[in-house]
Coordinates of C-alpha atoms (C1' of nucleotides) in Angstrom, one line a residue:
Chain A
X170 CA 21.4 23.4 -9.1
X171 CA 17.9 23.1 -7.7
X172 CA 17.1 24.5 -4.3
X173 CA 17.6 22.1 -1.5
X174 CA 16.0 22.0 1.9
X175 CA 18.3 23.1 4.7
X176 CA 18.7 19.6 6.1
X177 CA 19.9 18.2 2.7
X178 CA 22.3 21.1 2.2
X179 CA 23.8 20.5 5.6
X180 CA 24.2 16.8 4.7
X181 CA 25.8 17.6 1.4
X182 CA 28.3 19.8 3.2
X183 CA 29.2 17.0 5.6
X184 CA 29.6 14.7 2.7
X185 CA 32.0 17.0 0.9
X186 CA 34.0 17.3 4.1
X187 CA 34.1 13.6 4.5
X188 CA 35.2 13.1 0.9
X189 CA 37.9 15.7 1.3
X190 CA 39.2 13.9 4.4
X191 CA 39.6 10.8 2.3
X192 CA 36.7 8.8 3.7
X193 CA 35.1 6.2 1.4
X194 CA 31.4 6.9 1.6
X195 CA 30.1 3.8 -0.2
X196 CA 32.5 0.9 0.5
X197 CA 31.6 -2.7 -0.2
X198 CA 34.3 -4.7 1.6
X199 CA 32.6 -5.2 5.0
X200 CA 31.9 -8.8 5.7
X201 CA 28.7 -9.3 7.8
X202 CA 28.8 -12.5 9.9
X203 CA 25.6 -12.1 11.9
X204 CA 22.2 -10.9 11.3
X205 CA 20.4 -9.0 14.0
X206 CA 17.9 -11.7 14.5
X207 CA 20.7 -14.2 15.0
X208 CA 22.3 -12.1 17.7
X209 CA 18.9 -11.7 19.4
X210 CA 18.4 -15.5 19.3
X211 CA 21.7 -15.9 21.1
X212 CA 20.6 -13.4 23.7
X213 CA 17.3 -15.2 24.3
X214 CA 18.5 -18.8 24.1
X215 CA 22.0 -18.8 25.7
X216 CA 22.7 -15.5 27.4
X217 CA 25.2 -17.2 29.6
X218 CA 27.6 -17.4 26.6
X219 CA 27.7 -13.6 26.6
X220 CA 29.8 -13.0 29.6
X221 CA 32.6 -10.5 30.1
X222 CA 34.7 -12.0 27.3
X223 CA 31.6 -13.2 25.3
X224 CA 31.3 -13.8 21.6
X225 CA 32.1 -11.0 19.2
X226 CA 29.5 -10.3 16.5
X227 CA 30.0 -8.6 13.2
X228 CA 26.8 -7.1 11.9
X229 CA 25.4 -4.2 9.9
X230 CA 22.3 -2.1 9.3
X231 CA 20.7 1.3 9.0
X232 CA 20.9 3.7 11.9
X233 CA 17.4 4.6 13.0
X234 CA 18.2 6.7 16.1
X235 CA 21.2 8.1 17.8
X236 CA 21.5 9.4 21.4
X237 CA 24.8 11.4 21.4
X238 CA 26.8 12.1 24.5
X239 CA 30.1 13.9 24.5
X240 CA 32.4 11.0 24.0
X241 CA 30.0 8.1 23.6
X242 CA 26.7 7.4 22.0
X243 CA 23.9 4.9 21.8
X244 CA 22.5 4.2 18.4
X245 CA 19.7 2.0 17.2
X246 CA 20.1 0.2 13.9
X247 CA 18.0 -2.2 11.8
X248 CA 18.7 -4.8 9.2
X249 CA 16.1 -6.8 7.3
X250 CA 15.7 -9.1 10.4
X251 CA 15.3 -6.8 13.3
X252 CA 16.6 -3.9 15.4
X253 CA 19.6 -3.7 17.8
X254 CA 21.2 -1.1 20.0
X255 CA 24.9 -0.4 19.8
X256 CA 27.2 1.7 22.0
X257 CA 30.0 3.6 20.5
X258 CA 32.7 4.9 22.9
X259 CA 35.5 7.2 21.9
X260 CA 38.0 5.2 24.0
X261 CA 37.0 1.9 22.3
X262 CA 36.9 2.9 18.6
X263 CA 39.5 5.7 18.7
X264 CA 39.5 9.4 18.1
X265 CA 39.4 9.2 14.3
X266 CA 36.5 6.8 14.0
X267 CA 34.6 8.7 16.7
X268 CA 35.1 11.9 14.7
X269 CA 33.7 10.2 11.7
X270 CA 30.8 8.9 13.7
X271 CA 30.0 12.5 14.8
X272 CA 29.5 13.5 11.2
X273 CA 27.2 10.6 10.4
X274 CA 23.4 10.8 10.3
X275 CA 20.3 8.8 11.0
X276 CA 19.7 6.8 7.9
X277 CA 23.3 5.9 7.2
X278 CA 24.3 2.3 7.0
X279 CA 26.9 1.1 9.4
X280 CA 29.0 -2.0 10.2
X281 CA 29.7 -2.8 13.8
X282 CA 31.9 -5.4 15.4
X283 CA 32.0 -6.2 19.1
X284 CA 30.7 -8.2 22.0
X285 CA 27.3 -7.7 23.7
X286 CA 26.9 -6.2 27.1
X287 CA 23.8 -5.3 29.2
X288 CA 23.1 -1.7 29.9
X289 CA 21.9 -0.3 33.2
X290 CA 18.3 -0.6 32.1
X291 CA 18.9 -4.2 31.0
X292 CA 19.0 -4.0 27.3
X293 CA 21.5 -6.2 25.5
X294 CA 23.7 -3.8 23.4
X295 CA 26.6 -4.3 21.0
X296 CA 29.7 -2.6 22.3
X297 CA 31.4 -1.3 19.2
X298 CA 35.1 -2.2 18.9
X299 CA 35.0 -1.6 15.2
X300 CA 32.7 0.8 13.6
X301 CA 32.4 1.7 9.9
X302 CA 30.3 3.8 7.6
X303 CA 28.9 1.5 4.9
X304 CA 26.6 3.8 3.0
X305 CA 25.9 7.5 3.4
X306 CA 22.3 8.9 3.3
X307 CA 21.6 12.4 2.0
X308 CA 17.9 12.7 2.6
X309 CA 16.5 12.7 6.2
X310 CA 14.2 10.0 7.2
X311 CA 10.8 10.8 8.6
X312 CA 10.7 11.5 12.3
X313 CA 11.0 8.5 14.6
X314 CA 8.1 8.9 16.9
X315 CA 5.2 9.6 14.5
X316 CA 6.8 7.9 11.5
X317 CA 5.4 8.2 8.1
X318 CA 1.6 8.4 7.9
X319 CA 0.6 10.3 4.8
X320 CA -0.9 7.5 2.7
X321 CA 0.1 9.2 -0.6
X322 CA 3.7 9.3 0.4
X323 CA 3.5 5.8 1.8
X324 CA 2.3 4.4 -1.5
X325 CA 4.5 6.6 -3.8
X326 CA 7.6 6.1 -1.7
X327 CA 7.0 2.6 -0.4
X328 CA 10.7 2.2 0.6
X329 CA 10.1 4.9 3.2
X330 CA 7.0 3.2 4.4
X331 CA 9.0 0.0 4.8
X332 CA 11.8 1.7 6.6
X333 CA 9.5 3.5 9.0
X334 CA 6.5 1.2 9.6
X335 CA 7.0 -2.3 10.9
X336 CA 3.3 -3.0 10.2
X337 CA 3.8 -2.5 6.5
X338 CA 6.8 -4.8 6.5
X339 CA 4.7 -7.5 8.2
X340 CA 1.9 -7.2 5.6
X341 CA 4.3 -8.0 2.8
X342 CA 6.0 -10.7 4.7
X343 CA 2.6 -12.3 5.2
X344 CA 1.8 -11.8 1.5
X345 CA 4.9 -13.8 0.6
X346 CA 3.7 -16.5 3.1
X347 CA 0.3 -16.6 1.4
X348 CA 1.9 -17.3 -1.9
X349 CA 4.3 -19.8 -0.5
X350 CA 1.6 -21.6 1.4
X351 CA -0.6 -21.8 -1.7
X352 CA 2.2 -23.0 -3.8
X353 CA 3.1 -25.7 -1.3
X354 CA -0.5 -26.8 -1.0
X355 CA -0.9 -27.3 -4.7
X356 CA 2.6 -28.8 -5.2
X357 CA 1.8 -31.3 -2.5
X358 CA -1.2 -32.4 -4.6
X359 CA 0.8 -33.0 -7.7
X360 CA -0.1 -29.7 -9.4
X361 CA 2.4 -28.4 -12.0
X362 CA 3.3 -24.8 -11.8
X363 CA 3.3 -23.2 -15.2
X364 CA 3.6 -19.8 -16.9
X365 CA 1.4 -18.8 -19.8
X366 CA 1.4 -15.7 -21.9
X367 CA 0.9 -12.3 -20.4
X368 CA 0.6 -10.8 -23.9
X369 CA -2.3 -12.4 -25.8
X370 CA -3.5 -11.8 -29.3
X371 CA -7.1 -12.4 -28.1
X372 CA -7.7 -11.4 -24.5
X373 CA -9.9 -14.1 -23.0
X374 CA -11.0 -15.9 -19.9
X375 CA -12.8 -13.1 -18.2
X376 CA -15.2 -10.2 -18.8
X377 CA -13.0 -7.1 -18.7
X378 CA -11.5 -4.4 -20.7
X379 CA -7.9 -5.1 -21.7
X380 CA -4.8 -3.0 -22.1
X381 CA -3.5 -2.9 -25.6
X382 CA 0.1 -3.0 -26.7
X383 CA 1.9 -3.5 -30.0
X384 CA 4.6 -5.9 -31.1
X385 CA 6.8 -4.0 -33.7
X386 CA 8.6 -7.0 -35.3
X387 CA 5.5 -9.1 -35.7
X388 CA 3.4 -6.0 -36.7
X389 CA 0.5 -7.1 -34.5
X390 CA -1.5 -5.7 -31.6
X391 CA -1.3 -7.7 -28.4
X392 CA -3.3 -7.4 -25.2
X393 CA -2.1 -7.8 -21.7
X394 CA -4.0 -10.7 -20.3
X395 CA -7.2 -10.3 -18.3
X396 CA -7.0 -14.0 -17.3
X397 CA -4.8 -17.0 -18.1
X398 CA -7.7 -19.4 -18.2
X399 CA -7.8 -20.3 -21.9
X400 CA -4.1 -21.1 -22.0
X401 CA -4.2 -23.2 -18.8
X402 CA -7.0 -25.2 -20.3
X403 CA -5.0 -25.7 -23.5
X404 CA -2.4 -27.3 -21.1
X405 CA -5.0 -29.7 -19.8
X406 CA -5.8 -30.6 -23.3
X407 CA -2.1 -31.2 -23.7
X408 CA -2.1 -33.7 -20.9
X409 CA -1.0 -31.7 -17.9
X410 CA -3.8 -32.9 -15.7
X411 CA -3.2 -30.5 -12.8
X412 CA -1.7 -27.1 -13.5
X413 CA -1.6 -23.8 -11.7
X414 CA -0.3 -20.3 -12.3
X415 CA 0.1 -17.5 -9.8
X416 CA 0.7 -14.3 -11.8
X417 CA -0.5 -10.9 -12.7
X418 CA -3.7 -10.1 -14.6
X419 CA -4.4 -6.7 -16.1
X420 CA -7.7 -5.0 -16.4
X421 CA -8.2 -1.6 -17.8
X422 CA -10.6 -0.2 -15.2
X423 CA -10.8 2.2 -12.4
X424 CA -8.5 2.3 -9.4
X425 CA -10.1 2.0 -5.9
X426 CA -9.7 0.5 -2.5
X427 CA -10.6 -2.8 -4.1
X428 CA -9.2 -2.6 -7.6
X429 CA -5.7 -2.2 -8.9
X430 CA -5.2 -2.3 -12.7
X431 CA -2.8 -5.2 -12.3
X432 CA -3.5 -7.7 -9.6
X433 CA -2.4 -11.3 -8.8
X434 CA -4.5 -14.3 -9.5
X435 CA -4.1 -18.0 -8.7
X436 CA -5.7 -20.1 -11.3
X437 CA -5.6 -23.9 -11.1
X438 CA -7.2 -26.7 -13.2
X439 CA -7.7 -30.3 -12.2
X440 CA -8.7 -33.0 -14.7
X441 CA -11.4 -35.5 -13.6
X442 CA -12.5 -33.1 -10.9
X443 CA -15.9 -31.3 -10.5
X444 CA -16.7 -27.9 -9.1
X445 CA -17.8 -29.6 -5.9
X446 CA -14.4 -31.2 -5.5
X447 CA -12.9 -27.7 -5.8
X448 CA -15.1 -26.2 -3.2
X449 CA -13.8 -28.8 -0.8
X450 CA -10.3 -28.2 -1.9
X451 CA -10.8 -24.5 -1.4
X452 CA -11.9 -24.9 2.2
X453 CA -8.8 -26.9 2.9
X454 CA -6.5 -24.5 1.1
X455 CA -7.8 -21.4 3.0
X456 CA -7.6 -23.2 6.3
X457 CA -4.0 -24.3 5.6
X458 CA -3.0 -20.9 4.3
X459 CA -4.5 -19.0 7.2
X460 CA -2.7 -21.3 9.7
X461 CA 0.6 -20.9 7.8
X462 CA 0.3 -17.1 7.7
X463 CA -1.4 -16.3 11.1
X464 CA -1.2 -19.5 13.0
X465 CA -5.0 -19.8 13.2
X466 CA -7.9 -20.6 10.9
X467 CA -10.0 -17.7 12.0
X468 CA -9.4 -14.0 11.3
X469 CA -10.6 -10.6 12.4
X470 CA -11.4 -8.6 9.4
X471 CA -12.4 -4.9 9.8
X472 CA -14.1 -5.8 13.1
X473 CA -15.8 -9.0 11.9
X474 CA -14.8 -12.4 13.2
X475 CA -14.5 -14.7 10.2
X476 CA -14.0 -18.5 10.6
X477 CA -12.4 -20.5 7.8
X478 CA -12.7 -23.8 9.6
X479 CA -15.2 -26.6 8.9
X480 CA -17.5 -26.9 5.9
X481 CA -18.6 -23.6 4.4
X482 CA -22.2 -22.9 3.5
X483 CA -23.3 -23.5 0.0
X484 CA -26.3 -21.5 -1.3
X485 CA -27.7 -21.7 -4.8
X486 CA -27.6 -18.3 -6.5
X487 CA -31.4 -18.0 -6.9
X488 CA -32.0 -19.2 -3.3
X489 CA -29.6 -16.5 -2.1
X490 CA -31.5 -13.8 -4.0
X491 CA -34.7 -15.0 -2.5
X492 CA -33.6 -15.6 1.1
X493 CA -30.9 -13.0 1.5
X494 CA -31.8 -10.5 -1.2
X495 CA -35.5 -10.5 -0.4
X496 CA -36.7 -11.1 -3.9
X497 CA -40.0 -12.8 -4.4
X498 CA -39.3 -16.4 -5.7
X499 CA -42.0 -16.2 -8.5
X500 CA -40.3 -13.3 -10.3
X501 CA -36.8 -14.8 -10.4
X502 CA -37.3 -15.9 -14.0
X503 CA -39.2 -12.8 -15.0
X504 CA -36.8 -10.3 -16.5
X505 CA -39.3 -7.4 -16.6
X506 CA -40.2 -7.8 -13.0
X507 CA -36.6 -8.0 -12.0
X508 CA -35.9 -4.8 -13.9
X509 CA -38.5 -3.1 -11.7
X510 CA -36.8 -4.4 -8.6
X511 CA -33.4 -3.2 -10.0
X512 CA -34.8 0.2 -10.7
X513 CA -36.2 0.5 -7.1
X514 CA -32.9 -0.5 -5.7
X515 CA -30.9 1.8 -8.0
X516 CA -29.1 -1.2 -9.6
X517 CA -27.8 -0.1 -13.0
X518 CA -28.9 -2.5 -15.7
X519 CA -28.0 -2.1 -19.4
X520 CA -30.8 -2.6 -21.9
X521 CA -28.9 -5.5 -23.6
X522 CA -28.5 -7.4 -20.3
X523 CA -30.1 -10.8 -20.5
X524 CA -31.9 -12.4 -17.6
X525 CA -28.7 -14.0 -16.2
X526 CA -26.9 -10.7 -16.1
X527 CA -29.8 -9.0 -14.4
X528 CA -29.8 -11.6 -11.8
X529 CA -26.1 -11.4 -11.1
X530 CA -26.2 -7.6 -11.0
X531 CA -29.0 -7.8 -8.4
X532 CA -27.0 -10.3 -6.5
X533 CA -24.0 -8.0 -6.4
X534 CA -26.0 -5.3 -4.7
X535 CA -28.6 -7.2 -2.6
X536 CA -26.7 -10.3 -1.5
X537 CA -22.9 -10.0 -1.9
X538 CA -22.3 -7.4 0.9
X539 CA -24.2 -9.6 3.3
X540 CA -22.0 -12.7 2.8
X541 CA -19.5 -12.2 5.7
X542 CA -18.6 -15.8 6.6
X543 CA -17.1 -17.9 3.8
X544 CA -20.0 -18.8 1.5
X545 CA -20.1 -20.6 -1.8
X546 CA -22.9 -19.3 -4.1
X547 CA -23.6 -22.1 -6.6
X548 CA -25.5 -22.5 -9.9
X549 CA -24.9 -19.5 -12.2
X550 CA -26.9 -18.9 -15.4
X551 CA -25.3 -20.0 -18.6
X552 CA -25.3 -16.5 -20.1
X553 CA -23.0 -15.1 -17.5
X554 CA -20.8 -18.3 -17.5
X555 CA -19.6 -18.8 -21.1
X556 CA -16.8 -21.1 -20.1
X557 CA -18.6 -23.3 -17.6
X558 CA -20.1 -26.7 -18.0
X559 CA -23.9 -26.9 -18.0
X560 CA -25.7 -28.6 -15.2
X561 CA -27.1 -32.0 -16.5
X562 CA -30.3 -31.4 -14.6
X563 CA -30.8 -27.7 -15.5
X564 CA -29.1 -27.0 -18.8
X565 CA -29.7 -23.3 -18.4
X566 CA -27.6 -23.3 -15.3
X567 CA -23.9 -24.1 -14.9
X568 CA -21.8 -26.1 -12.5
X569 CA -20.2 -23.1 -11.1
X570 CA -19.6 -21.4 -7.7
X571 CA -18.3 -18.1 -6.5
X572 CA -16.8 -17.8 -3.0
X573 CA -17.6 -14.7 -0.9
X574 CA -15.9 -13.7 2.3
X575 CA -16.4 -10.3 4.1
X576 CA -18.9 -9.2 1.5
X577 CA -16.4 -9.7 -1.4
X578 CA -15.9 -12.1 -4.2
X579 CA -12.7 -14.0 -3.4
X580 CA -12.8 -17.0 -5.8
X581 CA -14.7 -18.2 -8.9
X582 CA -14.7 -21.9 -10.0
X583 CA -16.5 -24.3 -12.2
X584 CA -16.6 -27.5 -13.9
X585 CA -15.1 -26.7 -17.3
X586 CA -17.0 -26.6 -20.5
X587 CA -15.2 -29.2 -22.7
X588 CA -17.8 -29.6 -25.4
X589 CA -16.3 -27.7 -28.3
X590 CA -19.6 -27.2 -30.1
X591 CA -21.3 -25.8 -27.0
X592 CA -18.3 -23.6 -26.4
X593 CA -18.5 -22.3 -29.9
X594 CA -22.1 -21.4 -29.5
X595 CA -21.3 -19.7 -26.2
X596 CA -18.7 -17.6 -27.9
X597 CA -21.1 -16.7 -30.6
X598 CA -23.6 -15.5 -28.1
X599 CA -20.9 -13.4 -26.4
X600 CA -20.0 -11.9 -29.7
X601 CA -23.7 -11.0 -30.1
X602 CA -23.7 -9.5 -26.6
X603 CA -20.7 -7.4 -27.6
X604 CA -22.5 -6.2 -30.7
X605 CA -25.5 -5.4 -28.6
X606 CA -23.4 -3.1 -26.4
X607 CA -21.6 -5.3 -23.8
X608 CA -18.1 -4.1 -24.2
X609 CA -16.7 -6.7 -21.8
X610 CA -18.3 -9.7 -23.5
X611 CA -15.9 -12.5 -24.6
X612 CA -14.3 -12.6 -28.0
X613 CA -14.4 -15.6 -30.3
X614 CA -11.2 -17.6 -29.8
X615 CA -11.1 -20.1 -32.7
X616 CA -7.8 -21.5 -31.7
X617 CA -9.2 -22.4 -28.3
X618 CA -12.1 -24.1 -29.9
X619 CA -9.7 -26.1 -32.0
X620 CA -7.9 -27.2 -28.9
X621 CA -11.1 -28.4 -27.4
X622 CA -11.9 -30.3 -30.6
X623 CA -8.9 -32.5 -29.9
X624 CA -10.6 -33.4 -26.6
X625 CA -10.3 -32.0 -23.1
X626 CA -10.9 -34.4 -20.2
X627 CA -13.6 -33.6 -17.7
X628 CA -12.0 -30.8 -15.7
X629 CA -12.7 -28.3 -13.0
X630 CA -10.9 -25.0 -12.5
X631 CA -10.8 -22.0 -10.2
X632 CA -9.4 -18.6 -9.8
X633 CA -8.5 -17.0 -6.5
X634 CA -7.6 -13.3 -6.0
X635 CA -4.4 -13.3 -4.1
X636 CA -4.6 -9.6 -3.3
X637 CA -8.0 -10.0 -1.8
X638 CA -7.0 -13.1 0.2
X639 CA -4.0 -11.2 1.5
X640 CA -6.3 -8.3 2.5
X641 CA -8.4 -10.7 4.6
X642 CA -5.4 -12.3 6.2
X643 CA -3.7 -9.0 7.1
X644 CA -6.9 -7.1 8.0
X645 CA -6.2 -4.5 5.3
X646 CA -9.1 -2.3 4.2
X647 CA -7.5 -1.3 0.9
X648 CA -5.9 -3.3 -1.8
X649 CA -3.2 -0.6 -1.8
X650 CA -2.0 -1.9 1.5
X651 CA -1.2 -5.3 0.1
X652 CA 0.4 -4.2 -3.2
X653 CA 3.9 -2.9 -2.9
X654 CA 3.6 -0.3 -5.6
X655 CA -0.1 0.4 -6.2
X656 CA -0.8 2.4 -9.3
X657 CA -1.3 6.2 -8.8
X658 CA -1.4 9.2 -11.1
X659 CA 1.9 11.0 -11.5
X660 CA 1.8 13.7 -8.8
X661 CA 3.8 16.5 -10.5
X662 CA 4.3 17.8 -6.9
X663 CA 7.1 15.7 -5.5
X664 CA 8.9 15.2 -8.8
X665 CA 11.5 17.9 -8.3
X666 CA 11.8 17.8 -4.5
Chain B
rG250 C1' -18.4 10.1 -13.1
rG251 C1' -20.7 12.3 -8.2
rG252 C1' -20.3 13.8 -2.9
rC253 C1' -17.4 14.9 1.5
rC254 C1' -12.6 15.7 3.5
rG255 C1' -7.4 16.8 3.0
rU256 C1' -2.7 19.2 0.9
rU257 C1' 1.3 24.5 6.0
rA258 C1' 9.2 23.2 7.8
rA259 C1' 12.4 16.8 6.5
rC260 C1' 8.1 14.2 9.5
rU261 C1' 3.6 14.6 12.6
rC262 C1' 0.4 18.5 13.2
rA263 C1' -1.8 23.5 15.2
rG264 C1' -3.0 28.2 12.9
rU265 C1' -8.9 32.0 16.5
rC266 C1' -12.5 37.3 13.4
rG267 C1' -8.8 38.2 6.9
rG268 C1' -3.8 41.9 9.8
rU269 C1' 4.4 40.1 10.1
rA270 C1' 3.9 31.8 9.9
rG271 C1' 3.6 28.2 14.9
rA272 C1' 4.7 23.6 18.1
rG273 C1' 7.0 18.8 18.8
rU274 C1' 10.4 15.7 16.6
rA275 C1' 14.4 16.1 13.1
rU276 C1' 18.6 19.5 11.8
rC277 C1' 22.8 22.9 13.2
rU278 C1' 26.3 25.0 17.4
rG279 C1' 28.0 24.3 22.6
rC280 C1' 28.1 20.9 27.1
rC281 C1' 27.6 15.8 28.4
rU282 C1' 31.0 8.1 28.6
rU283 C1' 24.8 3.6 30.2
rU284 C1' 20.6 6.6 26.8
rU285 C1' 15.4 4.3 25.9
rA286 C1' 10.7 9.8 22.2
rA287 C1' 17.9 11.1 26.8
rG288 C1' 18.9 16.1 29.1
rC289 C1' 20.5 21.4 29.3
rA290 C1' 21.5 26.2 26.6
rG291 C1' 21.2 28.6 21.9
rA292 C1' 20.2 28.9 16.5
rG293 C1' 18.6 28.1 11.6
rA294 C1' 14.8 26.1 8.6
rG295 C1' 8.4 27.8 4.7
rU296 C1' 6.6 28.5 -3.3
rC297 C1' 1.0 27.6 3.3
rG298 C1' -0.4 22.0 -3.5
rC299 C1' -1.0 25.3 -8.3
rG300 C1' -3.5 29.4 -10.8
rC301 C1' -7.0 33.3 -11.0
rG302 C1' -10.2 36.5 -8.2
rU303 C1' -12.3 39.6 -4.0
rU304 C1' -9.7 42.9 -0.5
rC305 C1' -5.7 48.3 1.7
rG306 C1' -4.2 43.3 3.2
rA307 C1' -5.5 36.1 1.8
rG308 C1' -2.6 30.0 4.9
rC309 C1' -7.8 31.7 6.1
rC310 C1' -13.1 34.1 1.6
rG311 C1' -14.7 32.8 -3.8
rC312 C1' -13.8 30.3 -8.6
rG313 C1' -10.9 26.8 -11.3
rC314 C1' -7.2 23.0 -11.6
rA315 C1' -3.8 19.0 -9.7
rC316 C1' -2.9 15.0 -6.4
rG317 C1' -4.6 12.0 -2.3
rG318 C1' -8.2 9.7 1.3
rC319 C1' -13.2 8.0 2.4
rC320 C1' -18.1 7.1 0.6
rC321 C1' -21.4 6.5 -3.6
rA322 C1' -22.2 4.9 -8.8

RNA sequence: GGGCCGUUAACUCAGUCGGUAGAGUAUCUGCCUUUUAAGCAGAGAGUCGCGCGUUCGAGCCGCGCACGGCCCA
């Protein structure tokens, strides 16, 4: 047997003793009638009903702290809804039960039955008439006062983080509310929620490196999707005029405070809408979601006050480079001159990058970090927007926007390219880009072209990063704070502890 | 990929000039029937992330590696 810490050994000894005395350590016959939050509601709303012979509650939870006296003890326990204090007295529960209680530990699950009373210091407390062990813990929880702080441990053993840190619980409760609010917002507008393949023979819809996997029976390689876009638009071709999907995308790239290899995206498509319609819809959505989650349409994010209300600023991409990025307007169409600017600003440009890509790379460094309040940047070059509809006035630009908040890209939307011939040419150009060295350029998807050839209505679509939106609404600096189990390298250190 | 910082008891952290490893909480024993980080008395608990080196002697100095955090690309 591997070497145990002293505390664990002591607990194992107790467990052996309890088993030998015939105690069932993991029963499942205790019927809970009241959650802790229900009990607290009664206390707040009708304390008069809790008199001398007041209501008896039956509840359960995990013991988080114990103050032991000789023949009585206070203990604090939590369920998923809240925390409550109980008082266990030897003369109430009997000698045998109290002897069992003496062998129990912080971290054990208990069931308690009894009425409430008010302690000397005024705290409503459950007076145990019945007291049971519901599940025995072997490993000690982190200390109650400082809790669990080590970020590595918090991420690797999220369950401990959730037990010990109420803030963490609240982040993930808010995350759930974000998703619920978005779903409700779209369902109210007659969108249909759908699920499209996570495994795709041709990974499309975004510029990113995919994860590769293999289907044995079919004998083919498949790719975890980098975006659902091309499948959702096939559904628009199929006559589902308003569709959305909230699900995971996978991108085979680095892990950082802003990137997790799997992340959650909302994508939605609306027939007969334009990218301008979607900008207005996005404003409403964010306002509604923020109110649903935080009760207000403005947020504090990392010390910045950000206001989601009203109409957000719309700035054409080239204008933003000029006015915010400080680039001379007369060189915005001059690739060579922009390359010089890029070199002076230490922006990495690949030789094969065409003008549009040079522009967006400059934007990423010179403009994006400065866009704190919600801002739509509009009008992206065709060569970086292979799935977007061309502008009728400027055919080299597309009807596309990206949304930036707190210096980060939060959403990307456009009027969809539904001309199959133009789409085919765009794919061919992407294939050429790939051959010229752009490993993330799109692949030809002949099946998608064929779908467009049957005819897709004029449509606009958008993707919104749920993790990033949740970061904003929970004031989280790192994406790992809003993903329950962020990806990390195997440690090799804690494996055998 | 680069830079900086971190890794010491279950948790949170100290550890001076290189000289026997420390605290609080938690744990264990005893006392205690209204505590709020309860109290009092006592006790136990360590692969100092891993490896190599320097040294009479390394938690501490050097080199390498692993994992994590922050920043940069």
